[in-house]
PDB file of C-alpha atoms in Angstrom:
ATOM      1  CA  MET A1132      -0.039  16.795  11.826  1.00 62.00           C
ATOM      2  CA  SER A1133       3.085  15.118  10.529  1.00 87.00           C
ATOM      3  CA  LEU A1134       4.996  11.853  10.355  1.00 95.00           C
ATOM      4  CA  VAL A1135       3.150   9.183  12.364  1.00 95.00           C
ATOM      5  CA  ASN A1136       3.213   5.501  13.260  1.00 93.00           C
ATOM      6  CA  MET A1137       1.017   3.383  10.979  1.00 96.00           C
ATOM      7  CA  LYS A1138      -0.306   1.122  13.764  1.00 95.00           C
ATOM      8  CA  GLU A1139      -2.282   3.873  15.471  1.00 94.00           C
ATOM      9  CA  MET A1140      -3.520   5.169  12.106  1.00 97.00           C
ATOM     10  CA  LEU A1141      -4.914   1.752  11.174  1.00 97.00           C
ATOM     11  CA  GLU A1142      -6.476   1.174  14.578  1.00 96.00           C
ATOM     12  CA  HIS A1143      -8.446   4.403  14.105  1.00 96.00           C
ATOM     13  CA  ALA A1144      -9.530   3.174  10.658  1.00 97.00           C
ATOM     14  CA  ARG A1145     -10.546  -0.187  12.079  1.00 96.00           C
ATOM     15  CA  LYS A1146     -12.777   1.422  14.692  1.00 95.00           C
ATOM     16  CA  GLY A1147     -14.197   3.915  12.168  1.00 96.00           C
ATOM     17  CA  ARG A1148     -14.821   1.288   9.457  1.00 95.00           C
ATOM     18  CA  TYR A1149     -12.849   3.077   6.761  1.00 98.00           C
ATOM     19  CA  ALA A1150      -9.539   2.354   5.013  1.00 98.00           C
ATOM     20  CA  VAL A1151      -6.399   4.445   4.645  1.00 98.00           C
ATOM     21  CA  GLY A1152      -4.919   4.763   1.163  1.00 97.00           C
ATOM     22  CA  HIS A1153      -1.402   3.366   0.757  1.00 97.00           C
ATOM     23  CA  PHE A1154       0.251   5.022  -2.254  1.00 97.00           C
ATOM     24  CA  ASN A1155       3.513   3.685  -3.676  1.00 97.00           C
ATOM     25  CA  VAL A1156       5.774   6.537  -4.812  1.00 98.00           C
ATOM     26  CA  PHE A1157       9.240   6.602  -6.342  1.00 98.00           C
ATOM     27  CA  ASN A1158       9.685  10.178  -7.609  1.00 98.00           C
ATOM     28  CA  ILE A1159       8.782  13.730  -6.611  1.00 98.00           C
ATOM     29  CA  GLU A1160       5.745  13.923  -8.894  1.00 98.00           C
ATOM     30  CA  MET A1161       4.115  10.856  -7.319  1.00 98.00           C
ATOM     31  CA  LEU A1162       5.136  11.893  -3.811  1.00 98.00           C
ATOM     32  CA  ARG A1163       3.733  15.394  -4.210  1.00 98.00           C
ATOM     33  CA  GLY A1164       0.556  14.124  -5.855  1.00 98.00           C
ATOM     34  CA  ALA A1165      -0.184  11.695  -3.013  1.00 98.00           C
ATOM     35  CA  VAL A1166       0.431  14.282  -0.290  1.00 98.00           C
ATOM     36  CA  MET A1167      -1.695  16.889  -2.089  1.00 98.00           C
ATOM     37  CA  ALA A1168      -4.529  14.371  -2.281  1.00 98.00           C
ATOM     38  CA  GLY A1169      -4.393  13.709   1.437  1.00 98.00           C
ATOM     39  CA  GLU A1170      -4.352  17.411   2.232  1.00 98.00           C
ATOM     40  CA  LYS A1171      -7.166  18.287  -0.183  1.00 98.00           C
ATOM     41  CA  GLN A1172      -9.365  15.548   1.282  1.00 98.00           C
ATOM     42  CA  ASP A1173      -8.272  16.083   4.896  1.00 98.00           C
ATOM     43  CA  SER A1174      -7.329  12.423   5.059  1.00 98.00           C
ATOM     44  CA  PRO A1175      -4.511  10.384   6.588  1.00 98.00           C
ATOM     45  CA  ILE A1176      -2.340   8.680   3.969  1.00 98.00           C
ATOM     46  CA  ILE A1177       0.488   6.167   3.745  1.00 98.00           C
ATOM     47  CA  LEU A1178       3.468   6.905   1.504  1.00 98.00           C
ATOM     48  CA  ALA A1179       5.186   3.684   0.490  1.00 98.00           C
ATOM     49  CA  PHE A1180       8.440   2.664  -1.146  1.00 98.00           C
ATOM     50  CA  ALA A1181       9.043  -0.814  -2.591  1.00 96.00           C
ATOM     51  CA  GLU A1182      12.379  -2.556  -2.952  1.00 93.00           C
ATOM     52  CA  VAL A1183      11.858  -2.841  -6.715  1.00 93.00           C
ATOM     53  CA  PHE A1184      12.133   0.974  -6.937  1.00 97.00           C
ATOM     54  CA  GLU A1185      15.874   0.622  -6.260  1.00 95.00           C
ATOM     55  CA  LYS A1186      16.337   0.312 -10.026  1.00 95.00           C
ATOM     56  CA  LEU A1187      15.659   4.073 -10.107  1.00 97.00           C
ATOM     57  CA  VAL A1188      16.625   5.442  -6.682  1.00 97.00           C
ATOM     58  CA  LYS A1189      18.079   4.005  -3.474  1.00 98.00           C
ATOM     59  CA  ILE A1190      15.940   4.046  -0.375  1.00 98.00           C
ATOM     60  CA  GLU A1191      18.500   6.144   1.495  1.00 98.00           C
ATOM     61  CA  GLU A1192      18.292   8.780  -1.250  1.00 98.00           C
ATOM     62  CA  PHE A1193      14.512   8.980  -1.465  1.00 98.00           C
ATOM     63  CA  ALA A1194      13.590   8.450   2.184  1.00 98.00           C
ATOM     64  CA  PRO A1195      14.562  12.008   3.224  1.00 98.00           C
ATOM     65  CA  ALA A1196      12.133  13.461   0.664  1.00 98.00           C
ATOM     66  CA  MET A1197       9.316  11.178   1.845  1.00 98.00           C
ATOM     67  CA  ILE A1198       9.943  11.947   5.500  1.00 98.00           C
ATOM     68  CA  ALA A1199      10.282  15.689   4.906  1.00 98.00           C
ATOM     69  CA  ALA A1200       6.999  15.729   2.966  1.00 98.00           C
ATOM     70  CA  ALA A1201       5.301  13.846   5.797  1.00 98.00           C
ATOM     71  CA  LYS A1202       6.592  16.188   8.469  1.00 97.00           C
ATOM     72  CA  VAL A1203       5.234  19.336   6.792  1.00 97.00           C
ATOM     73  CA  ALA A1204       1.934  17.799   5.647  1.00 97.00           C
ATOM     74  CA  HIS A1205      -1.290  19.085   7.202  1.00 96.00           C
ATOM     75  CA  VAL A1206      -2.569  15.523   7.671  1.00 97.00           C
ATOM     76  CA  PRO A1207      -1.120  12.404   9.346  1.00 97.00           C
ATOM     77  CA  VAL A1208       1.334  10.587   7.065  1.00 98.00           C
ATOM     78  CA  ALA A1209       3.035   7.231   7.654  1.00 98.00           C
ATOM     79  CA  VAL A1210       6.138   6.311   5.647  1.00 98.00           C
ATOM     80  CA  HIS A1211       6.099   2.612   4.880  1.00 98.00           C
ATOM     81  CA  LEU A1212       8.347  -0.008   3.278  1.00 98.00           C
ATOM     82  CA  ASP A1213       6.237  -2.207   1.015  1.00 96.00           C
ATOM     83  CA  HIS A1214       6.876  -5.893   0.204  1.00 90.00           C
ATOM     84  CA  SER A1215      10.373  -6.576   1.448  1.00 95.00           C
ATOM     85  CA  LYS A1216      11.632 -10.132   1.706  1.00 93.00           C
ATOM     86  CA  SER A1217      15.004  -9.118   3.131  1.00 95.00           C
ATOM     87  CA  PHE A1218      15.747  -8.527   6.816  1.00 97.00           C
ATOM     88  CA  ASP A1219      18.774  -6.456   5.824  1.00 98.00           C
ATOM     89  CA  TYR A1220      16.672  -4.243   3.548  1.00 98.00           C
ATOM     90  CA  ILE A1221      14.137  -3.751   6.322  1.00 98.00           C
ATOM     91  CA  LYS A1222      16.982  -2.614   8.594  1.00 98.00           C
ATOM     92  CA  ARG A1223      17.941  -0.073   5.931  1.00 98.00           C
ATOM     93  CA  ALA A1224      14.374   1.281   5.917  1.00 98.00           C
ATOM     94  CA  VAL A1225      14.255   1.510   9.705  1.00 98.00           C
ATOM     95  CA  ASN A1226      17.616   3.272   9.767  1.00 98.00           C
ATOM     96  CA  ALA A1227      16.366   5.666   7.079  1.00 98.00           C
ATOM     97  CA  GLY A1228      13.467   6.736   9.326  1.00 98.00           C
ATOM     98  CA  PHE A1229      10.496   4.731   8.019  1.00 98.00           C
ATOM     99  CA  THR A1230       7.664   4.441  10.533  1.00 98.00           C
ATOM    100  CA  SER A1231       6.435   1.061   9.278  1.00 98.00           C
ATOM    101  CA  VAL A1232       7.666  -1.904   7.252  1.00 98.00           C
ATOM    102  CA  MET A1233       6.240  -4.961   5.554  1.00 97.00           C
ATOM    103  CA  ILE A1234       7.944  -8.325   5.719  1.00 97.00           C
ATOM    104  CA  ASP A1235       6.576 -10.522   2.954  1.00 94.00           C
ATOM    105  CA  ALA A1236       7.398 -14.188   3.497  1.00 95.00           C
ATOM    106  CA  SER A1237       3.994 -15.315   2.238  1.00 92.00           C
ATOM    107  CA  ASP A1238       5.601 -17.554  -0.373  1.00 90.00           C
ATOM    108  CA  GLN A1239       7.267 -19.561   2.390  1.00 94.00           C
ATOM    109  CA  ALA A1240       5.886 -22.367   4.550  1.00 95.00           C
ATOM    110  CA  PHE A1241       3.835 -21.206   7.556  1.00 96.00           C
ATOM    111  CA  GLY A1242       6.608 -21.875  10.072  1.00 98.00           C
ATOM    112  CA  GLU A1243       9.218 -19.997   8.061  1.00 98.00           C
ATOM    113  CA  ASN A1244       6.824 -17.075   7.566  1.00 97.00           C
ATOM    114  CA  VAL A1245       6.349 -16.972  11.355  1.00 98.00           C
ATOM    115  CA  ARG A1246      10.099 -17.106  11.982  1.00 98.00           C
ATOM    116  CA  ARG A1247      10.938 -14.286   9.565  1.00 98.00           C
ATOM    117  CA  THR A1248       8.098 -12.095  10.800  1.00 98.00           C
ATOM    118  CA  LYS A1249       9.113 -12.591  14.461  1.00 98.00           C
ATOM    119  CA  GLU A1250      12.649 -11.556  13.563  1.00 98.00           C
ATOM    120  CA  VAL A1251      11.380  -8.313  12.034  1.00 98.00           C
ATOM    121  CA  VAL A1252       9.038  -7.626  14.962  1.00 98.00           C
ATOM    122  CA  GLY A1253      12.002  -8.090  17.292  1.00 98.00           C
ATOM    123  CA  LEU A1254      13.885  -5.390  15.395  1.00 98.00           C
ATOM    124  CA  CYS A1255      10.997  -2.963  14.973  1.00 98.00           C
ATOM    125  CA  ALA A1256       8.891  -3.130  18.141  1.00 97.00           C
ATOM    126  CA  PRO A1257      11.523  -1.487  20.395  1.00 97.00           C
ATOM    127  CA  LYS A1258      11.815   1.335  17.846  1.00 97.00           C
ATOM    128  CA  ASN A1259       8.032   1.913  17.627  1.00 97.00           C
ATOM    129  CA  VAL A1260       8.020   0.876  13.958  1.00 98.00           C
ATOM    130  CA  THR A1261       4.835  -0.855  12.749  1.00 98.00           C
ATOM    131  CA  VAL A1262       5.192  -4.318  11.202  1.00 98.00           C
ATOM    132  CA  GLU A1263       2.862  -5.602   8.482  1.00 98.00           C
ATOM    133  CA  SER A1264       3.091  -9.191   7.281  1.00 97.00           C
ATOM    134  CA  GLU A1265       1.216 -11.300   4.740  1.00 95.00           C
ATOM    135  CA  LEU A1266      -0.453 -14.677   5.000  1.00 94.00           C
ATOM    136  CA  GLY A1267      -1.974 -16.302   1.916  1.00 86.00           C
ATOM    137  CA  HIS A1268      -0.070 -15.128  -1.145  1.00 70.00           C
ATOM    138  CA  VAL A1269      -1.433 -12.319  -3.345  1.00 70.00           C
ATOM    139  CA  ALA A1270      -0.169 -13.093  -6.853  1.00 60.00           C
ATOM    140  CA  GLY A1271       1.321 -10.527  -9.206  1.00 55.00           C
ATOM    141  CA  LEU A1272       4.538  -8.769 -10.064  1.00 45.00           C
ATOM    142  CA  GLU A1273       5.112  -6.104  -7.414  1.00 45.00           C
ATOM    143  CA  GLY A1274       6.146  -2.758  -8.866  1.00 43.00           C
ATOM    144  CA  TYR A1275       4.684  -3.235 -12.339  1.00 41.00           C
ATOM    145  CA  GLU A1276       1.298  -2.424 -13.760  1.00 45.00           C
ATOM    146  CA  ASN A1277       0.917  -5.315 -16.206  1.00 44.00           C
ATOM    147  CA  GLY A1278      -0.126  -8.135 -13.938  1.00 43.00           C
ATOM    148  CA  TYR A1279      -1.582 -11.596 -13.995  1.00 41.00           C
ATOM    149  CA  ALA A1280      -4.503 -13.096 -15.856  1.00 33.00           C
ATOM    150  CA  GLU A1281      -6.197 -14.915 -12.988  1.00 46.00           C
ATOM    151  CA  SER A1282      -7.580 -13.828  -9.640  1.00 45.00           C
ATOM    152  CA  ALA A1283      -5.926 -15.416  -6.648  1.00 45.00           C
ATOM    153  CA  ASP A1284      -7.402 -18.647  -5.307  1.00 52.00           C
ATOM    154  CA  GLU A1285      -5.052 -19.147  -2.335  1.00 73.00           C
ATOM    155  CA  TYR A1286      -7.173 -17.495   0.336  1.00 88.00           C
ATOM    156  CA  THR A1287      -5.898 -16.727   3.813  1.00 94.00           C
ATOM    157  CA  ASP A1288      -6.913 -19.427   6.291  1.00 94.00           C
ATOM    158  CA  VAL A1289      -8.692 -17.932   9.325  1.00 96.00           C
ATOM    159  CA  ARG A1290      -7.294 -20.311  11.949  1.00 97.00           C
ATOM    160  CA  GLU A1291      -3.793 -19.894  10.582  1.00 97.00           C
ATOM    161  CA  ALA A1292      -4.179 -16.112  10.636  1.00 97.00           C
ATOM    162  CA  VAL A1293      -5.154 -16.116  14.313  1.00 98.00           C
ATOM    163  CA  GLU A1294      -2.205 -18.354  15.173  1.00 98.00           C
ATOM    164  CA  PHE A1295       0.125 -16.291  13.011  1.00 98.00           C
ATOM    165  CA  ILE A1296      -0.647 -13.045  14.851  1.00 98.00           C
ATOM    166  CA  ARG A1297      -0.410 -14.777  18.239  1.00 98.00           C
ATOM    167  CA  GLU A1298       3.002 -16.232  17.351  1.00 98.00           C
ATOM    168  CA  THR A1299       4.533 -13.204  15.647  1.00 98.00           C
ATOM    169  CA  GLY A1300       3.079 -10.095  17.286  1.00 98.00           C
ATOM    170  CA  ALA A1301       2.697  -8.421  13.867  1.00 98.00           C
ATOM    171  CA  ASP A1302       0.686  -5.169  13.922  1.00 98.00           C
ATOM    172  CA  ALA A1303      -1.217  -5.613  10.631  1.00 98.00           C
ATOM    173  CA  LEU A1304      -1.937  -8.506   8.311  1.00 98.00           C
ATOM    174  CA  ALA A1305      -2.209  -8.474   4.529  1.00 96.00           C
ATOM    175  CA  VAL A1306      -4.743 -11.106   3.513  1.00 95.00           C
ATOM    176  CA  ALA A1307      -5.521 -12.955   0.290  1.00 91.00           C
ATOM    177  CA  ILE A1308      -9.202 -12.620  -0.600  1.00 92.00           C
ATOM    178  CA  GLY A1309      -9.090 -12.771  -4.415  1.00 84.00           C
ATOM    179  CA  THR A1310      -6.967  -9.822  -5.540  1.00 83.00           C
ATOM    180  CA  VAL A1311      -3.781  -9.787  -7.615  1.00 72.00           C
ATOM    181  CA  HIS A1312      -1.098  -7.177  -8.170  1.00 57.00           C
ATOM    182  CA  GLY A1313      -1.243  -5.313 -11.469  1.00 51.00           C
ATOM    183  CA  VAL A1314      -3.919  -5.041 -14.173  1.00 53.00           C
ATOM    184  CA  TYR A1315      -6.710  -7.621 -14.076  1.00 48.00           C
ATOM    185  CA  ARG A1316      -7.318  -9.537 -17.304  1.00 51.00           C
ATOM    186  CA  LYS A1317     -10.636 -10.889 -16.055  1.00 54.00           C
ATOM    187  CA  GLU A1318     -13.147  -9.650 -13.513  1.00 61.00           C
ATOM    188  CA  PRO A1319     -11.927 -10.379  -9.971  1.00 69.00           C
ATOM    189  CA  ARG A1320     -14.181 -12.124  -7.481  1.00 77.00           C
ATOM    190  CA  LEU A1321     -13.486 -11.144  -3.894  1.00 88.00           C
ATOM    191  CA  ASN A1322     -14.191 -13.689  -1.178  1.00 91.00           C
ATOM    192  CA  ILE A1323     -16.100 -11.330   1.130  1.00 94.00           C
ATOM    193  CA  GLU A1324     -17.307 -14.181   3.305  1.00 95.00           C
ATOM    194  CA  ARG A1325     -13.694 -15.105   4.078  1.00 95.00           C
ATOM    195  CA  LEU A1326     -12.893 -11.459   4.777  1.00 96.00           C
ATOM    196  CA  GLU A1327     -15.805 -11.235   7.243  1.00 97.00           C
ATOM    197  CA  GLU A1328     -14.468 -14.287   9.087  1.00 97.00           C
ATOM    198  CA  LEU A1329     -10.992 -12.789   9.236  1.00 97.00           C
ATOM    199  CA  ARG A1330     -12.334  -9.495  10.582  1.00 97.00           C
ATOM    200  CA  ARG A1331     -14.200 -11.296  13.360  1.00 97.00           C
ATOM    201  CA  GLU A1332     -11.302 -13.490  14.437  1.00 98.00           C
ATOM    202  CA  VAL A1333      -8.036 -11.672  13.711  1.00 98.00           C
ATOM    203  CA  PRO A1334      -7.168  -9.049  16.359  1.00 97.00           C
ATOM    204  CA  VAL A1335      -5.176  -6.672  14.132  1.00 98.00           C
ATOM    205  CA  PRO A1336      -6.043  -4.396  11.165  1.00 98.00           C
ATOM    206  CA  LEU A1337      -6.396  -6.163   7.807  1.00 98.00           C
ATOM    207  CA  VAL A1338      -4.709  -4.991   4.611  1.00 97.00           C
ATOM    208  CA  MET A1339      -5.677  -5.536   0.960  1.00 95.00           C
ATOM    209  CA  HIS A1340      -2.985  -5.679  -1.704  1.00 91.00           C
ATOM    210  CA  GLY A1341      -3.706  -5.646  -5.407  1.00 81.00           C
ATOM    211  CA  GLY A1342      -6.363  -2.949  -5.113  1.00 74.00           C
ATOM    212  CA  SER A1343      -5.800  -1.212  -8.446  1.00 69.00           C
ATOM    213  CA  GLY A1344      -8.401  -2.256 -11.014  1.00 69.00           C
ATOM    214  CA  LEU A1345     -11.139  -3.276  -8.588  1.00 83.00           C
ATOM    215  CA  SER A1346     -14.618  -1.832  -9.051  1.00 89.00           C
ATOM    216  CA  ASP A1347     -15.962   0.808  -6.699  1.00 93.00           C
ATOM    217  CA  LYS A1348     -18.343  -1.803  -5.301  1.00 94.00           C
ATOM    218  CA  ASP A1349     -15.450  -4.191  -4.636  1.00 93.00           C
ATOM    219  CA  PHE A1350     -13.652  -1.488  -2.667  1.00 94.00           C
ATOM    220  CA  ARG A1351     -16.744  -0.550  -0.675  1.00 95.00           C
ATOM    221  CA  ASP A1352     -17.489  -4.179   0.142  1.00 95.00           C
ATOM    222  CA  ALA A1353     -13.899  -4.806   1.225  1.00 96.00           C
ATOM    223  CA  VAL A1354     -13.750  -1.730   3.463  1.00 97.00           C
ATOM    224  CA  GLN A1355     -17.179  -2.359   4.961  1.00 96.00           C
ATOM    225  CA  ASN A1356     -16.140  -5.901   5.847  1.00 96.00           C
ATOM    226  CA  GLY A1357     -12.816  -5.239   7.495  1.00 96.00           C
ATOM    227  CA  ILE A1358     -10.099  -3.843   5.219  1.00 97.00           C
ATOM    228  CA  THR A1359      -8.349  -0.876   6.892  1.00 98.00           C
ATOM    229  CA  LYS A1360      -5.487  -0.275   4.428  1.00 97.00           C
ATOM    230  CA  THR A1361      -5.593  -0.551   0.650  1.00 95.00           C
ATOM    231  CA  ASN A1362      -2.472  -0.544  -1.510  1.00 94.00           C
ATOM    232  CA  ILE A1363      -2.580   1.471  -4.734  1.00 94.00           C
ATOM    233  CA  PHE A1364       0.201   1.691  -7.302  1.00 94.00           C
ATOM    234  CA  THR A1365      -0.946   0.626 -10.756  1.00 91.00           C
ATOM    235  CA  ASP A1366      -3.767   3.177 -10.974  1.00 92.00           C
ATOM    236  CA  LEU A1367      -1.339   5.992 -10.097  1.00 96.00           C
ATOM    237  CA  ASN A1368       0.985   4.790 -12.851  1.00 95.00           C
ATOM    238  CA  ILE A1369      -1.852   4.742 -15.362  1.00 95.00           C
ATOM    239  CA  ALA A1370      -2.894   8.291 -14.433  1.00 97.00           C
ATOM    240  CA  ALA A1371       0.693   9.545 -14.754  1.00 97.00           C
ATOM    241  CA  LYS A1372       1.242   7.863 -18.138  1.00 96.00           C
ATOM    242  CA  LYS A1373      -2.058   9.162 -19.493  1.00 95.00           C
ATOM    243  CA  CYS A1374      -1.073  12.693 -18.460  1.00 94.00           C
ATOM    244  CA  LEU A1375       2.289  12.360 -20.195  1.00 92.00           C
ATOM    245  CA  ARG A1376       0.690  11.107 -23.427  1.00 90.00           C
ATOM    246  CA  GLU A1377      -1.818  13.940 -23.466  1.00 88.00           C
ATOM    247  CA  ASN A1378       0.708  16.673 -22.743  1.00 87.00           C
ATOM    248  CA  CYS A1379       3.682  15.599 -24.823  1.00 83.00           C
ATOM    249  CA  MET A1380       1.817  16.122 -28.126  1.00 68.00           C
ATOM    250  CA  GLU A1381       1.398  19.914 -28.178  1.00 62.00           C
ATOM    251  CA  GLU A1382       1.482  21.620 -31.516  1.00 58.00           C
ATOM    252  CA  GLU A1383       4.501  23.733 -32.390  1.00 54.00           C
ATOM    253  CA  GLY A1384       4.484  26.987 -30.441  1.00 56.00           C
ATOM    254  CA  GLN A1385       2.625  25.438 -27.525  1.00 63.00           C
ATOM    255  CA  TYR A1386       5.487  23.409 -26.095  1.00 66.00           C
ATOM    256  CA  LEU A1387       5.121  22.536 -22.416  1.00 75.00           C
ATOM    257  CA  GLY A1388       8.379  22.773 -20.452  1.00 86.00           C
ATOM    258  CA  TYR A1389       9.537  19.763 -18.462  1.00 89.00           C
ATOM    259  CA  LEU A1390       8.928  21.491 -15.121  1.00 93.00           C
ATOM    260  CA  ASP A1391       5.323  22.248 -16.049  1.00 91.00           C
ATOM    261  CA  LEU A1392       4.917  18.730 -17.406  1.00 92.00           C
ATOM    262  CA  CYS A1393       6.076  17.268 -14.085  1.00 95.00           C
ATOM    263  CA  ALA A1394       3.642  19.532 -12.242  1.00 96.00           C
ATOM    264  CA  LYS A1395       0.798  18.237 -14.428  1.00 96.00           C
ATOM    265  CA  VAL A1396       1.798  14.648 -13.630  1.00 97.00           C
ATOM    266  CA  ALA A1397       1.666  15.459  -9.910  1.00 98.00           C
ATOM    267  CA  GLU A1398      -1.829  16.885 -10.399  1.00 98.00           C
ATOM    268  CA  ALA A1399      -2.925  13.753 -12.273  1.00 98.00           C
ATOM    269  CA  VAL A1400      -1.601  11.505  -9.514  1.00 98.00           C
ATOM    270  CA  CYS A1401      -3.339  13.720  -6.957  1.00 98.00           C
ATOM    271  CA  ALA A1402      -6.672  13.442  -8.754  1.00 98.00           C
ATOM    272  CA  GLU A1403      -6.463   9.640  -8.882  1.00 97.00           C
ATOM    273  CA  ALA A1404      -5.412   9.390  -5.235  1.00 98.00           C
ATOM    274  CA  GLU A1405      -8.298  11.675  -4.240  1.00 98.00           C
ATOM    275  CA  LYS A1406     -10.768   9.322  -5.922  1.00 97.00           C
ATOM    276  CA  LYS A1407      -9.414   6.447  -3.879  1.00 96.00           C
ATOM    277  CA  ILE A1408      -9.448   8.408  -0.616  1.00 98.00           C
ATOM    278  CA  ILE A1409     -13.115   9.296  -1.111  1.00 98.00           C
ATOM    279  CA  LEU A1410     -13.930   5.708  -2.049  1.00 97.00           C
ATOM    280  CA  PHE A1411     -12.153   4.299   1.019  1.00 97.00           C
ATOM    281  CA  GLY A1412     -14.112   6.623   3.326  1.00 97.00           C
ATOM    282  CA  SER A1413     -11.056   8.304   4.882  1.00 98.00           C
ATOM    283  CA  ALA A1414     -11.827  11.835   3.642  1.00 98.00           C
ATOM    284  CA  GLY A1415     -12.205  14.167   6.606  1.00 97.00           C
ATOM    285  CA  LYS A1416     -10.766  11.555   9.004  1.00 95.00           C
ATOM    286  CA  ARG A1417      -7.469  13.191   9.891  1.00 87.00           C
TER     287      ARG A1417
END
């Protein structure tokens, strides 16, 4: 097993009625934790990098670590660019060796979203790079864990989704069914009926963004009714921060070195990612 294309991975998930965990990572601790989780649960995983992470590390600097980790993993691993609005940035990801990318023009008019997605598909298809797009905006501040107060109410239109895939040739579609990015300030209400319609009509795998903070039942309902990829970032952040708080307060004489502290963070991220893998039903599906 090693670095793979995300399209084939998601098609397997679609047929098997499970979802693959997409884990955003921006440092070695998060990267190692996500890969360990996949290996411990014998599950495919998606390692993702978002443009907002450039404030810490450039994609060209971190991509080699992601790709190297994927190549030596004992399970299938896709390396994915999450939420890019820039064609030039997507080219950087492709040149860096990513096996899939997401073009997010969901805040644009339908026609402009189609145009931008087609442009990315034209770049990526000849290179066997998977293209994910989004239709129906999922609110929230990508890359941060303190999100928005309300659940989304701009659901993906089924007829538009069918037309969108026909026009663009995108390989996967992120849909708006009531989630938001970040921490929920009120209980979300997923539109499962809309998701069921999308699953029946849209001919490509469906993706759910804003997964952190949903209940176990929400996840199970979403996966059972068509979601094949679920994006997780906030919950990994929370696990890492909790680990740091708990292990930076040792009494004198019990000081934990920075290397050991980083290893504990990786273990905390791994434990959280494992929970999600089991919940999504991808354990044992490599």
